[in-house]
mmCIF file of C-alpha atoms and ligand atoms in Angstrom:
data_model
loop_
_atom_site.group_PDB
_atom_site.id
_atom_site.type_symbol
_atom_site.label_atom_id
_atom_site.label_comp_id
_atom_site.label_asym_id
_atom_site.label_seq_id
_atom_site.Cartn_x
_atom_site.Cartn_y
_atom_site.Cartn_z
ATOM 1 C CA MET A 4 64.010 37.258 -26.943
ATOM 2 C CA THR A 5 62.613 33.863 -27.547
ATOM 3 C CA ALA A 6 60.238 33.985 -30.579
ATOM 4 C CA MET A 7 56.683 32.820 -29.872
ATOM 5 C CA VAL A 8 56.778 30.789 -32.830
ATOM 6 C CA LYS A 9 59.525 29.902 -35.136
ATOM 7 C CA ALA A 10 59.854 27.871 -38.205
ATOM 8 C CA GLU A 11 62.853 26.642 -39.722
ATOM 9 C CA GLY A 12 62.626 24.786 -43.256
ATOM 10 C CA VAL A 13 59.144 23.400 -42.469
ATOM 11 C CA HIS A 14 58.214 20.664 -45.030
ATOM 12 C CA LYS A 15 54.932 18.927 -45.136
ATOM 13 C CA SER A 16 53.698 16.288 -47.565
ATOM 14 C CA PHE A 17 50.468 14.296 -48.168
ATOM 15 C CA GLY A 18 51.531 11.118 -50.141
ATOM 16 C CA ALA A 19 53.235 12.486 -53.249
ATOM 17 C CA VAL A 20 51.901 16.007 -52.644
ATOM 18 C CA GLN A 21 54.250 18.529 -51.390
ATOM 19 C CA VAL A 22 52.169 20.948 -49.492
ATOM 20 C CA LEU A 23 55.012 22.941 -47.367
ATOM 21 C CA LYS A 24 58.152 23.384 -49.150
ATOM 22 C CA GLY A 25 60.247 24.939 -46.452
ATOM 23 C CA ILE A 26 58.389 27.531 -44.384
ATOM 24 C CA ASP A 27 60.843 29.996 -42.514
ATOM 25 C CA LEU A 28 59.258 32.381 -40.343
ATOM 26 C CA GLU A 29 59.391 34.090 -36.743
ATOM 27 C CA VAL A 30 56.566 35.506 -34.857
ATOM 28 C CA ALA A 31 57.524 37.565 -31.723
ATOM 29 C CA PRO A 32 55.808 37.506 -28.342
ATOM 30 C CA ARG A 33 52.645 39.915 -28.410
ATOM 31 C CA GLU A 34 52.867 40.140 -32.348
ATOM 32 C CA VAL A 35 49.681 39.810 -34.590
ATOM 33 C CA PHE A 36 50.944 37.916 -37.437
ATOM 34 C CA CYS A 37 48.672 37.473 -40.559
ATOM 35 C CA LEU A 38 48.775 34.787 -43.110
ATOM 36 C CA ILE A 39 47.210 35.237 -46.508
ATOM 37 C CA GLY A 40 47.372 33.454 -49.733
ATOM 38 C CA PRO A 41 45.386 31.620 -52.459
ATOM 39 C CA SER A 42 43.459 28.418 -51.651
ATOM 40 C CA GLY A 43 45.413 25.436 -51.321
ATOM 41 C CA SER A 44 48.659 27.425 -50.714
ATOM 42 C CA GLY A 45 48.974 25.418 -47.405
ATOM 43 C CA LYS A 46 47.875 28.101 -44.884
ATOM 44 C CA SER A 47 45.677 25.706 -42.794
ATOM 45 C CA THR A 48 48.327 23.044 -43.014
ATOM 46 C CA PHE A 49 51.015 25.180 -41.555
ATOM 47 C CA LEU A 50 48.663 26.371 -38.534
ATOM 48 C CA ARG A 51 47.980 22.528 -38.149
ATOM 49 C CA CYS A 52 51.882 22.028 -38.022
ATOM 50 C CA ILE A 53 52.142 24.474 -35.080
ATOM 51 C CA ASN A 54 50.210 22.435 -32.648
ATOM 52 C CA HIS A 55 51.128 19.160 -34.301
ATOM 53 C CA LEU A 56 47.760 18.282 -35.492
ATOM 54 C CA GLU A 57 49.793 17.414 -38.417
ATOM 55 C CA LYS A 58 53.388 16.075 -38.272
ATOM 56 C CA VAL A 59 56.337 17.839 -40.448
ATOM 57 C CA ASN A 60 58.467 15.804 -42.616
ATOM 58 C CA ALA A 61 61.099 17.858 -42.357
ATOM 59 C CA GLY A 62 62.408 21.292 -40.482
ATOM 60 C CA ARG A 63 61.470 22.233 -37.154
ATOM 61 C CA LEU A 64 58.949 24.136 -35.474
ATOM 62 C CA TYR A 65 59.337 25.665 -32.118
ATOM 63 C CA VAL A 66 56.762 27.309 -29.780
ATOM 64 C CA ASP A 67 58.187 29.802 -27.024
ATOM 65 C CA GLY A 68 61.255 27.772 -27.302
ATOM 66 C CA ASP A 69 60.038 24.245 -26.929
ATOM 67 C CA LEU A 70 60.458 21.991 -30.194
ATOM 68 C CA VAL A 71 56.922 21.116 -30.917
ATOM 69 C CA GLY A 72 56.145 17.281 -30.883
ATOM 70 C CA TYR A 73 59.787 15.974 -30.344
ATOM 71 C CA ARG A 74 62.357 15.844 -28.041
ATOM 72 C CA GLN A 75 65.874 16.391 -28.971
ATOM 73 C CA GLN A 76 68.742 13.881 -27.450
ATOM 74 C CA GLY A 77 72.116 14.646 -28.837
ATOM 75 C CA ASN A 78 71.490 15.009 -32.594
ATOM 76 C CA LYS A 79 68.300 12.465 -32.642
ATOM 77 C CA LEU A 80 65.072 13.670 -32.401
ATOM 78 C CA HIS A 81 62.505 11.480 -30.576
ATOM 79 C CA GLU A 82 58.755 11.769 -30.844
ATOM 80 C CA LEU A 83 56.862 12.933 -27.628
ATOM 81 C CA ARG A 84 54.130 10.583 -26.216
ATOM 82 C CA ASP A 85 50.604 11.652 -26.841
ATOM 83 C CA ARG A 86 50.091 13.031 -23.152
ATOM 84 C CA GLU A 87 53.151 15.250 -23.883
ATOM 85 C CA VAL A 88 51.953 16.621 -27.159
ATOM 86 C CA ALA A 89 48.651 17.222 -25.510
ATOM 87 C CA ALA A 90 50.394 19.371 -22.847
ATOM 88 C CA GLN A 91 52.007 21.443 -25.517
ATOM 89 C CA ARG A 92 48.813 21.949 -27.461
ATOM 90 C CA ARG A 93 47.084 22.938 -24.241
ATOM 91 C CA ASP A 94 49.073 26.289 -24.447
ATOM 92 C CA ILE A 95 47.792 27.035 -27.934
ATOM 93 C CA GLY A 96 44.178 28.142 -28.463
ATOM 94 C CA MET A 97 42.716 27.448 -31.735
ATOM 95 C CA VAL A 98 39.716 28.989 -33.767
ATOM 96 C CA PHE A 99 38.479 27.581 -36.846
ATOM 97 C CA GLN A 100 36.128 28.832 -39.727
ATOM 98 C CA ARG A 101 33.545 26.451 -37.971
ATOM 99 C CA PHE A 102 32.775 26.951 -34.537
ATOM 100 C CA ASN A 103 32.577 23.386 -33.498
ATOM 101 C CA LEU A 104 30.828 24.038 -30.023
ATOM 102 C CA PHE A 105 29.262 21.197 -28.231
ATOM 103 C CA PRO A 106 25.440 21.586 -29.269
ATOM 104 C CA HIS A 107 24.169 19.891 -26.070
ATOM 105 C CA MET A 108 26.028 22.374 -23.933
ATOM 106 C CA THR A 109 25.032 25.962 -23.085
ATOM 107 C CA ALA A 110 27.814 28.769 -24.157
ATOM 108 C CA VAL A 111 28.956 28.776 -20.399
ATOM 109 C CA GLU A 112 29.251 24.928 -20.089
ATOM 110 C CA ASN A 113 31.022 25.151 -23.357
ATOM 111 C CA VAL A 114 33.551 27.539 -22.322
ATOM 112 C CA MET A 115 34.225 25.677 -18.907
ATOM 113 C CA GLU A 116 34.523 22.118 -20.490
ATOM 114 C CA ALA A 117 38.248 22.155 -21.186
ATOM 115 C CA PRO A 118 39.330 23.634 -17.930
ATOM 116 C CA VAL A 119 37.256 21.230 -15.783
ATOM 117 C CA HIS A 120 37.987 18.133 -18.077
ATOM 118 C CA VAL A 121 41.691 18.770 -19.042
ATOM 119 C CA LYS A 122 42.954 20.967 -16.310
ATOM 120 C CA ARG A 123 40.658 19.183 -13.581
ATOM 121 C CA GLU A 124 39.813 22.569 -12.455
ATOM 122 C CA SER A 125 36.888 23.052 -10.074
ATOM 123 C CA LYS A 126 33.313 23.960 -11.632
ATOM 124 C CA ALA A 127 33.107 26.792 -9.583
ATOM 125 C CA VAL A 128 36.357 28.572 -10.646
ATOM 126 C CA ALA A 129 35.881 27.382 -14.381
ATOM 127 C CA ARG A 130 32.308 28.972 -14.306
ATOM 128 C CA GLU A 131 33.694 32.298 -12.816
ATOM 129 C CA ARG A 132 36.243 32.730 -15.514
ATOM 130 C CA ALA A 133 33.870 31.274 -18.267
ATOM 131 C CA LEU A 134 31.382 34.224 -17.467
ATOM 132 C CA ARG A 135 34.255 36.653 -17.439
ATOM 133 C CA LEU A 136 35.145 35.495 -20.858
ATOM 134 C CA LEU A 137 31.734 35.646 -22.186
ATOM 135 C CA ASP A 138 31.341 39.059 -20.891
ATOM 136 C CA ARG A 139 34.749 39.988 -22.680
ATOM 137 C CA VAL A 140 33.274 38.852 -25.930
ATOM 138 C CA GLY A 141 30.200 40.730 -25.474
ATOM 139 C CA LEU A 142 28.036 37.648 -24.663
ATOM 140 C CA ALA A 143 27.389 38.006 -21.002
ATOM 141 C CA ASP A 144 23.626 37.658 -21.716
ATOM 142 C CA LYS A 145 23.962 34.695 -23.666
ATOM 143 C CA ALA A 146 25.627 32.361 -21.049
ATOM 144 C CA GLY A 147 22.765 30.136 -20.660
ATOM 145 C CA SER A 148 21.884 29.702 -24.394
ATOM 146 C CA TYR A 149 22.789 26.803 -26.455
ATOM 147 C CA PRO A 150 24.674 26.983 -29.833
ATOM 148 C CA ALA A 151 21.628 26.577 -31.937
ATOM 149 C CA GLN A 152 20.090 29.571 -30.294
ATOM 150 C CA LEU A 153 22.896 31.754 -31.182
ATOM 151 C CA SER A 154 23.910 33.616 -34.446
ATOM 152 C CA GLY A 155 27.213 32.505 -36.348
ATOM 153 C CA GLY A 156 29.073 35.431 -34.858
ATOM 154 C CA GLN A 157 28.037 34.720 -31.556
ATOM 155 C CA GLN A 158 29.089 31.209 -31.882
ATOM 156 C CA GLN A 159 32.396 32.081 -33.069
ATOM 157 C CA ARG A 160 32.846 34.482 -30.164
ATOM 158 C CA VAL A 161 31.976 31.638 -27.871
ATOM 159 C CA ALA A 162 34.519 29.522 -29.363
ATOM 160 C CA ILE A 163 36.896 32.300 -28.845
ATOM 161 C CA ALA A 164 36.006 32.502 -25.055
ATOM 162 C CA ARG A 165 36.716 28.781 -25.032
ATOM 163 C CA ALA A 166 40.101 28.903 -26.577
ATOM 164 C CA LEU A 167 40.991 31.814 -23.956
ATOM 165 C CA ALA A 168 39.627 29.642 -21.200
ATOM 166 C CA MET A 169 42.656 27.394 -21.157
ATOM 167 C CA GLU A 170 44.868 30.842 -20.754
ATOM 168 C CA PRO A 171 46.728 30.098 -24.091
ATOM 169 C CA LYS A 172 50.110 31.909 -24.734
ATOM 170 C CA LEU A 173 49.338 31.705 -28.387
ATOM 171 C CA MET A 174 46.235 31.922 -30.373
ATOM 172 C CA LEU A 175 45.792 30.545 -34.032
ATOM 173 C CA PHE A 176 42.761 31.716 -36.145
ATOM 174 C CA ASP A 177 42.124 29.898 -39.486
ATOM 175 C CA GLU A 178 39.654 32.270 -41.443
ATOM 176 C CA PRO A 179 37.546 32.810 -38.230
ATOM 177 C CA THR A 180 34.992 34.955 -40.067
ATOM 178 C CA SER A 181 34.735 33.568 -43.600
ATOM 179 C CA ALA A 182 31.792 31.416 -42.745
ATOM 180 C CA LEU A 183 29.797 34.331 -41.306
ATOM 181 C CA ASP A 184 27.543 36.704 -42.789
ATOM 182 C CA PRO A 185 29.006 40.090 -43.564
ATOM 183 C CA GLU A 186 27.058 41.802 -40.911
ATOM 184 C CA LEU A 187 28.419 39.477 -37.992
ATOM 185 C CA VAL A 188 32.053 39.813 -39.246
ATOM 186 C CA GLY A 189 32.405 42.948 -37.373
ATOM 187 C CA ASP A 190 31.736 41.722 -33.884
ATOM 188 C CA VAL A 191 34.230 38.970 -34.281
ATOM 189 C CA LEU A 192 37.089 41.146 -35.493
ATOM 190 C CA ASP A 193 36.231 43.679 -32.657
ATOM 191 C CA VAL A 194 36.987 40.682 -30.015
ATOM 192 C CA MET A 195 40.079 39.781 -31.940
ATOM 193 C CA ARG A 196 41.282 43.495 -31.954
ATOM 194 C CA ASP A 197 40.626 43.768 -28.285
ATOM 195 C CA LEU A 198 42.470 40.447 -27.727
ATOM 196 C CA ALA A 199 45.483 41.832 -29.896
ATOM 197 C CA GLU A 200 45.653 45.181 -27.565
ATOM 198 C CA SER A 201 45.695 42.943 -24.648
ATOM 199 C CA GLY A 202 49.099 41.681 -25.870
ATOM 200 C CA MET A 203 48.042 38.130 -27.070
ATOM 201 C CA THR A 204 50.202 36.603 -29.587
ATOM 202 C CA MET A 205 48.170 35.746 -32.502
ATOM 203 C CA ILE A 206 48.584 34.002 -35.904
ATOM 204 C CA VAL A 207 45.637 34.997 -38.122
ATOM 205 C CA VAL A 208 44.792 33.232 -41.528
ATOM 206 C CA THR A 209 42.527 35.893 -43.135
ATOM 207 C CA HIS A 210 40.880 37.384 -46.220
ATOM 208 C CA GLU A 211 40.163 40.390 -44.047
ATOM 209 C CA MET A 212 42.862 42.774 -45.459
ATOM 210 C CA GLY A 213 41.339 45.805 -43.498
ATOM 211 C CA PHE A 214 42.003 43.789 -40.296
ATOM 212 C CA ALA A 215 45.454 42.711 -41.382
ATOM 213 C CA ARG A 216 46.337 46.484 -42.103
ATOM 214 C CA GLU A 217 44.948 47.917 -38.799
ATOM 215 C CA VAL A 218 45.548 45.376 -36.375
ATOM 216 C CA GLY A 219 48.614 43.088 -37.866
ATOM 217 C CA ASP A 220 52.293 43.840 -36.953
ATOM 218 C CA ALA A 221 53.396 41.530 -39.842
ATOM 219 C CA LEU A 222 51.853 40.045 -42.860
ATOM 220 C CA VAL A 223 53.099 36.948 -45.024
ATOM 221 C CA PHE A 224 51.950 36.147 -48.399
ATOM 222 C CA MET A 225 52.110 32.365 -48.853
ATOM 223 C CA ASP A 226 51.800 30.599 -52.356
ATOM 224 C CA ASP A 227 52.218 27.135 -53.228
ATOM 225 C CA GLY A 228 53.780 26.199 -49.937
ATOM 226 C CA THR A 229 56.281 28.748 -49.674
ATOM 227 C CA VAL A 230 56.695 32.224 -48.159
ATOM 228 C CA VAL A 231 56.544 34.534 -51.205
ATOM 229 C CA GLU A 232 56.751 37.745 -49.387
ATOM 230 C CA THR A 233 56.758 38.953 -45.820
ATOM 231 C CA GLY A 234 56.790 42.392 -44.046
ATOM 232 C CA HIS A 235 54.548 45.081 -42.210
ATOM 233 C CA PRO A 236 50.967 44.662 -43.260
ATOM 234 C CA ARG A 237 50.701 48.168 -44.790
ATOM 235 C CA ASP A 238 53.916 47.804 -46.778
ATOM 236 C CA VAL A 239 52.865 44.290 -48.274
ATOM 237 C CA LEU A 240 49.608 45.682 -49.106
ATOM 238 C CA THR A 241 50.303 48.887 -50.595
ATOM 239 C CA ASN A 242 53.600 48.301 -52.196
ATOM 240 C CA PRO A 243 53.924 44.603 -52.803
ATOM 241 C CA GLN A 244 57.678 43.724 -54.217
ATOM 242 C CA ARG A 245 56.898 40.356 -55.894
ATOM 243 C CA GLU A 246 54.571 39.962 -59.091
ATOM 244 C CA ARG A 247 52.795 36.874 -57.480
ATOM 245 C CA THR A 248 51.850 38.984 -54.396
ATOM 246 C CA LYS A 249 50.721 41.904 -56.615
ATOM 247 C CA SER A 250 48.648 39.557 -58.850
ATOM 248 C CA PHE A 251 47.092 37.872 -55.811
ATOM 249 C CA LEU A 252 46.311 41.190 -54.031
ATOM 250 C CA SER A 253 44.610 42.682 -57.354
ATOM 251 C CA LYS A 254 42.087 40.270 -57.177
ATOM 252 C CA VAL A 255 41.431 40.063 -53.710
ATOM 253 C CA LEU A 256 41.535 44.110 -52.764
HETATM 254 N N1 LIG B 3 44.884 15.473 -45.005
HETATM 255 C C1 LIG B 3 45.161 15.892 -46.164
HETATM 256 N N2 LIG B 3 45.411 14.959 -47.223
HETATM 257 C C2 LIG B 3 45.636 15.143 -48.241
HETATM 258 N N3 LIG B 3 45.861 16.405 -48.686
HETATM 259 C C3 LIG B 3 45.601 17.484 -47.933
HETATM 260 C C4 LIG B 3 45.293 17.107 -46.679
HETATM 261 N N4 LIG B 3 45.133 18.440 -46.129
HETATM 262 C C5 LIG B 3 45.395 19.399 -46.921
HETATM 263 N N5 LIG B 3 45.613 18.675 -48.021
HETATM 264 C C6 LIG B 3 46.175 19.456 -49.378
HETATM 265 O O1 LIG B 3 47.089 20.346 -49.104
HETATM 266 C C7 LIG B 3 47.035 21.516 -49.823
HETATM 267 C C8 LIG B 3 47.066 22.767 -49.081
HETATM 268 O O2 LIG B 3 45.798 22.648 -48.165
HETATM 269 P P1 LIG B 3 45.263 23.713 -46.888
HETATM 270 O O3 LIG B 3 44.032 23.421 -46.661
HETATM 271 O O4 LIG B 3 46.527 23.810 -46.038
HETATM 272 O O5 LIG B 3 45.306 25.080 -47.922
HETATM 273 P P2 LIG B 3 44.766 26.663 -47.423
HETATM 274 O O6 LIG B 3 45.859 27.551 -47.851
HETATM 275 O O7 LIG B 3 44.381 26.584 -46.067
HETATM 276 O O8 LIG B 3 43.624 26.839 -48.562
HETATM 277 P P3 LIG B 3 42.318 27.422 -48.165
HETATM 278 O O9 LIG B 3 42.573 28.870 -48.427
HETATM 279 O O10 LIG B 3 41.305 27.122 -49.191
HETATM 280 O O11 LIG B 3 41.951 27.267 -46.779
HETATM 281 C C9 LIG B 3 45.993 21.474 -50.569
HETATM 282 O O12 LIG B 3 46.226 20.955 -51.864
HETATM 283 C C10 LIG B 3 44.929 20.124 -49.930
HETATM 284 O O13 LIG B 3 44.215 19.396 -50.836
HETATM 285 MG MG1 LIG B 4 42.791 26.883 -45.019
#
């Protein structure tokens, strides 16, 4: 079976600062893969490398068997053109800590935007799907609302619907609940749980250890640009093997 994401010796530096120091990991299709680690350990950078928002300096990343950002000819790598990178990225949905909805568009318009402008889909088809997705994230009654009229949790659910509108094969979440008031976190996690149950492959950077334990299939603890420990979330969270993992978990659990 082809891995949905495969990282082989991924290195990334910003100037002299080495941020990723050789990441190896594999995410299977339909897997919910949780990524935890201290601030600055390289979690966001790794996610950004997966959809080629950052270029790796060494190593390789594959999404669904395709090399990210490059084409291999013989043993040489050629960088893909912007258009080709955009085509790869289209299959990957990304949800950030901040929702970045278009403020001048209603919820349904936000969700329709990419299918209409990127995929050149008809507005009627895009609207129908957008309304279905808003219903799925529990916001059927907010289709006509502007972002400023929605709570943070509602905006984040619109952002998830917007990512799903492109029918991605992989979803990346970068601390999707950490900017939310505590009472709004649950609704967003419920939507993510539902998405996991539907079989979506997800990589989730999170501080929500409860979510990782209940929904995650795998958990990676990253520190200082390396994978320190990986395993089933229950095992890593209740019986960490490495001192570094123990000390991190003792601070966050
Ligand atoms: N564009 C950039 N230019 C220079 N340094 C960067 C850039 N992006 C990230 N870094 C540095 O890379 C390191 C890893 O950052 P990253 O955002 O990946 O960490 P993180 O694990 O997501 O942390 P957090 O939990 O705080 O979100 C940090 O030291 C950061 O300052
Ligand atoms: Mg981050």
